[in-house]
């Protein structure tokens, strides 16, 4: 079967899942399928005998693996290339490893893989994506108990992973972070200069709370892409499932924390979203995670807020300009009136 050229279809995905499960394709049906936003893979949901399954089939060769962003000045998610075989093996083995650490209550059970068909199959854990819950909650003020419970579990999950995997220590040089930010400020650019300046100010204020210019953090195993899109909330079972382990690797303890806090705070760029709601959800996460030291909290606050100003705010403005229609027409209004308000929202203590 010629798998590679897109478009792929449901019948091909059915054959891929059957190969991964080593069963006859007659025993298996596909209920729904979709191609991921980056067109890197196709996901399918179906049944094998009576069991619901979820499959992922890689579409790109070589396969680009996105790297997590950990600094406020990183403009883009870098990527590394892996062969599809390498990618399937990596995701399979990291999944097994996490499965052993976290257990079947929060990590989907892997059911089978096929290197030739570039496919992995898991149990379908049901539920809904937490990023969808989060958006609905912030914009419609609905789903509050579900999203609060999901985020509390997310905090507990991360703490558990870090406790089970901790080993050594790493030292983060805060002065380097500030210097890099200063270097960006020196590059100039009228409109952005003010934002970079504020980003620098946020970093400096946050780092002033840290007694030394170096921060020692624990080295742990990191999920690597700890975002709301990679979590599912199953309300019937009251369980949070964490998925997508392609970037699972040794990390320092702030990396997964930063990914999630970045993501939650970027919602502040939507003027319809109340800061109180975002903070309530951030607090739900911290209540599950438990106490973090003051220097670590200051580090995370500084980097996450600086990144919104330095990176996400200009990106949101640019997107509006490119969208055309009403978005384009409102872009300059947004830029003149709302952007400064956003700046103030991000700069006030979180
Ligand atoms: N075991 C599962 N059961 C049900 N749904 C799942 C399962 N695993 C993942 N999903 C859903 O499928 C979506 C895509 O899965 P995943 O995050 O693993 O792919 P991805 O690598 O991000 O894909 P792409 O990069 O192509 O977007 C997730 O957002 C998740 O909600
Ligand atoms: Mg994902």
Short mmCIF file of C-alpha atoms and ligand atoms in Angstrom, two decimals:
data_model
loop_
_atom_site.label_atom_id
_atom_site.label_comp_id
_atom_site.label_asym_id
_atom_site.label_seq_id
_atom_site.Cartn_x
_atom_site.Cartn_y
_atom_site.Cartn_z
CA UNK A 1 0.00 0.00 0.00
CA UNK A 2 1.29 3.42 -0.86
CA UNK A 3 1.00 5.19 2.45
CA UNK A 4 2.89 8.30 2.03
CA UNK A 5 1.37 10.73 -0.46
CA UNK A 6 -1.50 12.67 1.07
CA UNK A 7 -4.45 12.56 0.97
CA UNK A 8 -4.84 9.48 3.08
CA UNK A 9 -8.33 8.05 3.61
CA UNK A 10 -10.32 6.07 6.18
CA UNK A 11 -9.70 2.76 4.40
CA UNK A 12 -5.94 3.24 4.50
CA UNK A 13 -6.08 4.18 8.18
CA UNK A 14 -8.13 1.05 8.82
CA UNK A 15 -5.43 -1.10 7.18
CA UNK A 16 -2.74 0.70 9.18
CA UNK A 17 -4.54 0.12 12.50
CA UNK A 18 -5.18 -3.55 11.58
CA UNK A 19 -1.46 -4.00 10.83
CA UNK A 20 -0.50 -2.42 14.16
CA UNK A 21 -2.97 -4.63 16.02
CA UNK A 22 -2.07 -7.69 13.96
CA UNK A 23 -5.70 -8.42 13.23
CA UNK A 24 -7.87 -8.69 10.20
CA UNK A 25 -9.19 -5.41 8.87
CA UNK A 26 -12.68 -6.94 8.87
CA UNK A 27 -12.56 -6.98 12.70
CA UNK A 28 -12.04 -3.29 12.83
CA UNK A 29 -14.03 -0.17 11.92
CA UNK A 30 -13.19 3.52 11.83
CA UNK A 31 -15.74 5.90 13.32
CA UNK A 32 -13.96 9.20 12.76
CA UNK A 33 -10.60 10.39 11.51
CA UNK A 34 -8.72 13.63 10.98
CA UNK A 35 -5.41 14.97 9.79
CA UNK A 36 -3.49 16.93 12.45
CA UNK A 37 -3.00 20.70 12.07
CA UNK A 38 0.62 20.35 10.95
CA UNK A 39 -0.36 17.54 8.51
CA UNK A 40 2.28 15.44 10.25
CA UNK A 41 -0.06 12.63 11.19
CA UNK A 42 -3.58 11.28 10.79
CA UNK A 43 -5.58 10.22 13.84
CA UNK A 44 -8.47 7.75 13.79
CA UNK A 45 -11.02 6.63 16.37
CA UNK A 46 -12.74 3.28 15.92
CA UNK A 47 -13.59 -0.14 17.31
CA UNK A 48 -11.69 -3.41 17.22
CA UNK A 49 -14.09 -6.18 18.16
CA UNK A 50 -15.91 -4.33 20.96
CA UNK A 51 -13.00 -2.28 22.13
CA UNK A 52 -12.69 1.44 21.25
CA UNK A 53 -9.25 2.37 19.94
CA UNK A 54 -7.32 5.47 18.85
CA UNK A 55 -4.61 5.32 16.20
CA UNK A 56 -1.95 7.70 14.93
CA UNK A 57 -0.38 7.22 11.50
CA UNK A 58 2.61 9.34 10.52
CA UNK A 59 2.33 11.15 7.20
CA UNK A 60 5.70 12.86 6.87
CA UNK A 61 9.05 11.39 5.99
CA UNK A 62 11.30 12.60 7.50
CA UNK A 63 9.08 13.34 10.46
CA UNK A 64 9.51 16.80 12.09
CA UNK A 65 9.45 16.71 15.89
CA UNK A 66 8.65 20.11 17.42
CA UNK A 67 10.86 21.20 20.29
CA UNK A 68 9.41 22.93 23.32
CA UNK A 69 10.10 26.62 23.82
CA UNK A 70 11.68 27.48 27.13
CA UNK A 71 12.88 31.06 26.76
CA UNK A 72 10.98 34.30 26.16
CA UNK A 73 13.06 35.30 23.13
CA UNK A 74 12.73 32.06 21.18
CA UNK A 75 10.80 33.10 18.12
CA UNK A 76 9.83 29.73 16.82
CA UNK A 77 9.40 26.18 17.91
CA UNK A 78 12.51 24.56 16.48
CA UNK A 79 12.21 21.07 15.11
CA UNK A 80 14.39 18.01 14.65
CA UNK A 81 13.88 15.43 11.93
CA UNK A 82 13.47 11.73 12.65
CA UNK A 83 12.78 8.85 10.31
CA UNK A 84 9.20 7.55 10.72
CA UNK A 85 10.59 4.27 12.10
CA UNK A 86 12.65 6.13 14.68
CA UNK A 87 9.64 8.26 15.60
CA UNK A 88 7.32 5.26 16.05
CA UNK A 89 9.90 3.48 18.21
CA UNK A 90 10.54 6.63 20.28
CA UNK A 91 6.87 7.36 20.94
CA UNK A 92 6.15 3.69 21.69
CA UNK A 93 8.97 3.34 24.19
CA UNK A 94 8.41 6.66 25.91
CA UNK A 95 4.71 5.78 26.17
CA UNK A 96 5.58 2.47 27.83
CA UNK A 97 7.92 4.22 30.20
CA UNK A 98 5.31 6.78 31.21
CA UNK A 99 2.72 4.06 31.44
CA UNK A 100 4.91 2.33 34.01
CA UNK A 101 5.41 5.55 35.95
CA UNK A 102 1.88 6.97 35.85
CA UNK A 103 -0.29 3.90 35.28
CA UNK A 104 -3.38 3.14 33.19
CA UNK A 105 -5.52 5.67 35.08
CA UNK A 106 -3.78 8.59 33.38
CA UNK A 107 -1.81 7.25 30.41
CA UNK A 108 -3.58 5.45 27.52
CA UNK A 109 -2.71 1.76 27.21
CA UNK A 110 -0.68 1.17 24.06
CA UNK A 111 -2.18 -1.74 22.08
CA UNK A 112 0.15 -2.24 19.12
CA UNK A 113 2.48 -0.67 16.57
CA UNK A 114 3.57 -1.20 12.99
CA UNK A 115 6.81 0.33 11.77
CA UNK A 116 5.97 -0.53 8.15
CA UNK A 117 2.62 1.23 8.45
CA UNK A 118 4.00 4.03 10.62
CA UNK A 119 1.18 3.52 13.08
CA UNK A 120 0.61 3.20 16.82
CA UNK A 121 -2.73 2.14 18.32
CA UNK A 122 -3.91 2.88 21.86
CA UNK A 123 -7.08 2.32 23.82
CA UNK A 124 -9.49 5.21 23.20
CA UNK A 125 -9.62 6.96 26.56
CA UNK A 126 -12.81 8.88 25.68
CA UNK A 127 -13.57 12.28 27.15
CA UNK A 128 -12.80 15.68 25.66
CA UNK A 129 -9.69 17.72 24.98
CA UNK A 130 -8.84 19.96 27.93
CA UNK A 131 -7.94 22.90 25.66
CA UNK A 132 -11.53 22.83 24.37
CA UNK A 133 -12.89 22.76 27.93
CA UNK A 134 -10.59 25.60 28.87
CA UNK A 135 -11.68 27.80 25.94
CA UNK A 136 -15.35 27.12 26.56
CA UNK A 137 -14.93 27.94 30.22
CA UNK A 138 -13.15 31.23 29.58
CA UNK A 139 -15.47 32.45 26.85
CA UNK A 140 -18.83 31.07 27.91
CA UNK A 141 -18.23 30.76 31.63
CA UNK A 142 -19.37 27.14 31.44
CA UNK A 143 -17.70 23.79 32.27
CA UNK A 144 -16.21 25.23 35.46
CA UNK A 145 -16.16 22.08 37.63
CA UNK A 146 -14.76 19.93 34.80
CA UNK A 147 -11.95 22.25 33.83
CA UNK A 148 -11.04 22.97 37.45
CA UNK A 149 -10.89 19.25 38.22
CA UNK A 150 -8.88 18.56 35.05
CA UNK A 151 -6.28 21.20 35.89
CA UNK A 152 -5.97 20.06 39.49
CA UNK A 153 -5.30 16.54 38.18
CA UNK A 154 -2.79 17.93 35.68
CA UNK A 155 -0.89 19.46 38.60
CA UNK A 156 -0.97 16.19 40.56
CA UNK A 157 0.14 14.28 37.46
CA UNK A 158 3.15 16.48 36.86
CA UNK A 159 4.20 16.41 40.51
CA UNK A 160 3.97 12.62 40.50
CA UNK A 161 6.08 12.35 37.35
CA UNK A 162 8.71 14.67 38.78
CA UNK A 163 8.81 12.86 42.11
CA UNK A 164 9.21 9.50 40.43
CA UNK A 165 11.96 10.65 38.07
CA UNK A 166 14.08 13.18 39.94
CA UNK A 167 17.81 12.63 40.07
CA UNK A 168 20.28 15.46 39.82
CA UNK A 169 20.34 19.22 39.66
CA UNK A 170 20.89 21.87 36.97
CA UNK A 171 21.87 25.50 37.32
CA UNK A 172 20.07 28.20 35.35
CA UNK A 173 21.98 31.39 34.83
CA UNK A 174 19.47 34.23 35.26
CA UNK A 175 21.92 36.90 34.19
CA UNK A 176 22.22 35.18 30.79
CA UNK A 177 18.45 35.33 30.35
CA UNK A 178 18.40 39.05 31.11
CA UNK A 179 21.39 39.71 28.82
CA UNK A 180 19.73 37.91 25.91
CA UNK A 181 16.63 40.01 26.41
CA UNK A 182 18.75 43.19 26.50
CA UNK A 183 20.43 42.15 23.27
CA UNK A 184 16.99 41.99 21.67
CA UNK A 185 16.14 45.40 22.97
CA UNK A 186 19.32 46.72 21.40
CA UNK A 187 18.16 45.43 18.00
CA UNK A 188 15.51 48.16 18.06
CA UNK A 189 12.28 48.43 16.04
CA UNK A 190 9.87 51.17 17.06
CA UNK A 191 6.61 49.42 17.92
CA UNK A 192 8.14 46.35 19.47
CA UNK A 193 10.75 48.25 21.48
CA UNK A 194 8.27 49.24 24.14
CA UNK A 195 7.06 45.68 24.55
CA UNK A 196 10.57 44.24 24.74
CA UNK A 197 11.42 46.91 27.25
CA UNK A 198 8.44 45.88 29.40
CA UNK A 199 9.32 42.22 28.95
CA UNK A 200 12.81 42.99 30.21
CA UNK A 201 11.36 44.91 33.15
CA UNK A 202 9.12 41.97 34.07
CA UNK A 203 12.06 39.60 33.95
CA UNK A 204 14.22 41.85 36.09
CA UNK A 205 11.49 42.41 38.68
CA UNK A 206 10.74 38.70 38.87
CA UNK A 207 14.41 37.75 39.09
CA UNK A 208 15.00 40.36 41.81
CA UNK A 209 12.92 38.09 44.05
CA UNK A 210 15.51 35.34 43.56
CA UNK A 211 18.39 35.69 46.01
CA UNK A 212 21.17 34.68 43.61
CA UNK A 213 21.88 35.23 39.90
CA UNK A 214 21.77 31.46 39.52
CA UNK A 215 18.80 29.22 40.11
CA UNK A 216 19.38 25.58 41.00
CA UNK A 217 16.58 23.30 39.84
CA UNK A 218 16.02 19.55 39.93
CA UNK A 219 16.50 17.48 36.81
CA UNK A 220 13.50 15.26 36.15
CA UNK A 221 11.75 13.51 33.28
CA UNK A 222 9.71 16.00 31.32
CA UNK A 223 6.63 15.34 29.21
CA UNK A 224 8.15 17.81 26.73
CA UNK A 225 4.86 19.14 25.32
CA UNK A 226 2.83 19.58 28.48
CA UNK A 227 -0.06 21.53 26.99
CA UNK A 228 -3.85 21.47 27.34
CA UNK A 229 -4.20 19.96 23.84
CA UNK A 230 -2.32 16.91 25.09
CA UNK A 231 -4.73 16.21 27.95
CA UNK A 232 -8.19 14.66 27.85
CA UNK A 233 -10.77 14.87 30.60
CA UNK A 234 -13.05 11.85 30.97
CA UNK A 235 -15.91 13.18 33.11
CA UNK A 236 -17.65 9.81 33.52
CA UNK A 237 -14.53 8.30 35.08
CA UNK A 238 -13.34 11.61 36.57
CA UNK A 239 -9.95 10.95 35.07
CA UNK A 240 -7.37 13.08 33.32
CA UNK A 241 -5.42 11.32 30.57
CA UNK A 242 -2.15 12.75 29.34
CA UNK A 243 -1.13 11.91 25.75
CA UNK A 244 1.50 12.61 23.09
CA UNK A 245 4.90 11.61 24.40
CA UNK A 246 7.07 12.39 21.39
CA UNK A 247 9.16 14.92 23.32
CA UNK A 248 9.38 13.01 26.60
CA UNK A 249 12.96 13.39 27.81
CA UNK A 250 15.15 14.46 30.72
CA UNK A 251 14.43 18.11 31.51
CA UNK A 252 14.62 20.53 34.40
CA UNK A 253 11.66 20.86 36.70
CA UNK A 254 10.53 24.24 35.32
CA UNK A 255 10.15 23.16 31.68
CA UNK A 256 6.75 21.44 31.79
CA UNK A 257 5.53 24.03 34.29
CA UNK A 258 6.50 26.80 31.90
CA UNK A 259 4.73 25.22 28.89
CA UNK A 260 1.46 25.06 30.74
CA UNK A 261 1.66 28.46 32.41
CA UNK A 262 2.66 30.10 29.06
CA UNK A 263 -0.31 28.52 27.42
CA UNK A 264 -2.81 29.54 30.08
CA UNK A 265 -1.56 33.12 30.22
CA UNK A 266 -1.68 33.60 26.43
CA UNK A 267 -5.47 33.55 26.82
CA UNK A 268 -5.10 36.96 28.45
CA UNK A 269 -4.50 38.30 24.96
CA UNK A 270 -8.18 37.85 24.26
CA UNK A 271 -9.82 40.97 25.71
CA UNK A 272 -13.03 39.01 26.33
CA UNK A 273 -11.26 36.69 28.74
CA UNK A 274 -11.18 37.82 32.35
CA UNK A 275 -7.90 37.73 34.16
CA UNK A 276 -9.69 36.44 37.25
CA UNK A 277 -10.82 33.30 35.35
CA UNK A 278 -7.33 32.60 34.02
CA UNK A 279 -5.83 33.03 37.47
CA UNK A 280 -8.47 30.78 39.04
CA UNK A 281 -7.51 28.01 36.62
CA UNK A 282 -3.82 28.59 37.16
CA UNK A 283 -4.50 28.26 40.90
CA UNK A 284 -6.40 25.01 40.31
CA UNK A 285 -3.27 23.66 38.60
CA UNK A 286 -0.99 24.80 41.45
CA UNK A 287 -3.32 23.32 44.05
CA UNK A 288 -2.79 19.92 42.43
CA UNK A 289 0.93 20.43 41.91
CA UNK A 290 1.50 21.54 45.46
CA UNK A 291 4.05 24.00 46.79
CA UNK A 292 6.93 25.21 44.62
CA UNK A 293 9.76 27.28 46.04
CA UNK A 294 9.49 31.06 45.83
CA UNK A 295 12.49 31.39 43.46
CA UNK A 296 10.94 28.83 41.09
CA UNK A 297 7.59 30.64 41.13
CA UNK A 298 9.36 33.94 40.40
CA UNK A 299 11.31 32.37 37.55
CA UNK A 300 8.17 30.91 35.98
CA UNK A 301 6.19 34.10 36.40
CA UNK A 302 8.99 36.20 34.87
CA UNK A 303 9.60 33.99 31.85
CA UNK A 304 5.91 33.27 31.13
CA UNK A 305 4.77 36.89 31.32
CA UNK A 306 7.78 38.22 29.42
CA UNK A 307 7.16 35.72 26.67
CA UNK A 308 3.57 36.84 26.22
CA UNK A 309 4.67 40.42 25.72
CA UNK A 310 7.71 39.67 23.66
CA UNK A 311 6.39 36.88 21.50
CA UNK A 312 2.65 36.20 21.67
CA UNK A 313 1.30 39.77 21.69
CA UNK A 314 3.08 40.81 18.44
CA UNK A 315 2.07 37.48 16.90
CA UNK A 316 -1.60 38.07 17.78
CA UNK A 317 -1.45 41.56 16.26
CA UNK A 318 0.18 40.24 13.10
CA UNK A 319 -2.44 37.52 12.75
CA UNK A 320 -5.26 40.06 12.97
CA UNK A 321 -3.64 42.16 10.27
CA UNK A 322 -3.32 39.15 7.98
CA UNK A 323 -6.84 37.88 8.55
CA UNK A 324 -8.57 40.54 6.45
CA UNK A 325 -12.21 41.60 6.85
CA UNK A 326 -13.30 42.82 10.23
CA UNK A 327 -10.19 41.46 11.97
CA UNK A 328 -7.98 43.51 9.69
CA UNK A 329 -10.13 46.59 10.17
CA UNK A 330 -9.96 46.23 13.94
CA UNK A 331 -6.26 45.42 14.00
CA UNK A 332 -5.17 49.04 14.27
CA UNK A 333 -7.81 49.75 16.94
CA UNK A 334 -6.65 46.67 18.78
CA UNK A 335 -3.06 47.73 18.42
CA UNK A 336 -3.71 51.27 19.71
CA UNK A 337 -6.14 50.65 22.53
CA UNK A 338 -6.18 47.04 23.50
CA UNK A 339 -2.50 46.19 23.19
CA UNK A 340 -1.52 48.69 25.93
CA UNK A 341 -4.32 47.29 28.09
CA UNK A 342 -2.97 43.78 27.52
CA UNK A 343 0.43 45.00 28.44
CA UNK A 344 -0.92 46.32 31.73
CA UNK A 345 -2.72 43.02 32.38
CA UNK A 346 0.47 41.05 31.85
CA UNK A 347 2.60 43.41 33.88
CA UNK A 348 0.53 43.53 37.03
CA UNK A 349 1.57 40.91 39.52
CA UNK A 350 0.00 37.56 38.64
N1 LIG B 1 -5.71 7.40 23.51
C1 LIG B 1 -6.47 8.38 23.04
N2 LIG B 1 -7.82 8.28 23.06
C2 LIG B 1 -8.60 9.27 22.56
N3 LIG B 1 -8.12 10.38 21.99
C3 LIG B 1 -6.79 10.55 21.94
C4 LIG B 1 -5.89 9.57 22.46
N4 LIG B 1 -4.62 10.00 22.29
C5 LIG B 1 -4.72 11.21 21.69
N5 LIG B 1 -6.01 11.55 21.48
C6 LIG B 1 -6.50 12.81 20.86
O1 LIG B 1 -5.94 12.96 19.57
C7 LIG B 1 -5.32 14.23 19.42
C8 LIG B 1 -4.00 14.08 18.67
O2 LIG B 1 -3.14 13.20 19.42
P1 LIG B 1 -1.62 13.57 19.74
O3 LIG B 1 -1.58 14.80 20.56
O4 LIG B 1 -0.98 12.35 20.26
O5 LIG B 1 -1.10 13.87 18.28
P2 LIG B 1 -0.07 14.99 17.77
O6 LIG B 1 1.26 14.37 17.72
O7 LIG B 1 -0.25 16.25 18.54
O8 LIG B 1 -0.58 15.18 16.31
P3 LIG B 1 -0.27 16.40 15.36
O9 LIG B 1 1.09 16.87 15.67
O10 LIG B 1 -0.45 15.84 13.99
O11 LIG B 1 -1.32 17.40 15.77
C9 LIG B 1 -5.10 14.76 20.84
O12 LIG B 1 -5.43 16.12 20.88
C10 LIG B 1 -6.02 13.96 21.72
O13 LIG B 1 -7.12 14.73 22.16
MG1 LIG B 2 -0.50 16.62 20.54
#
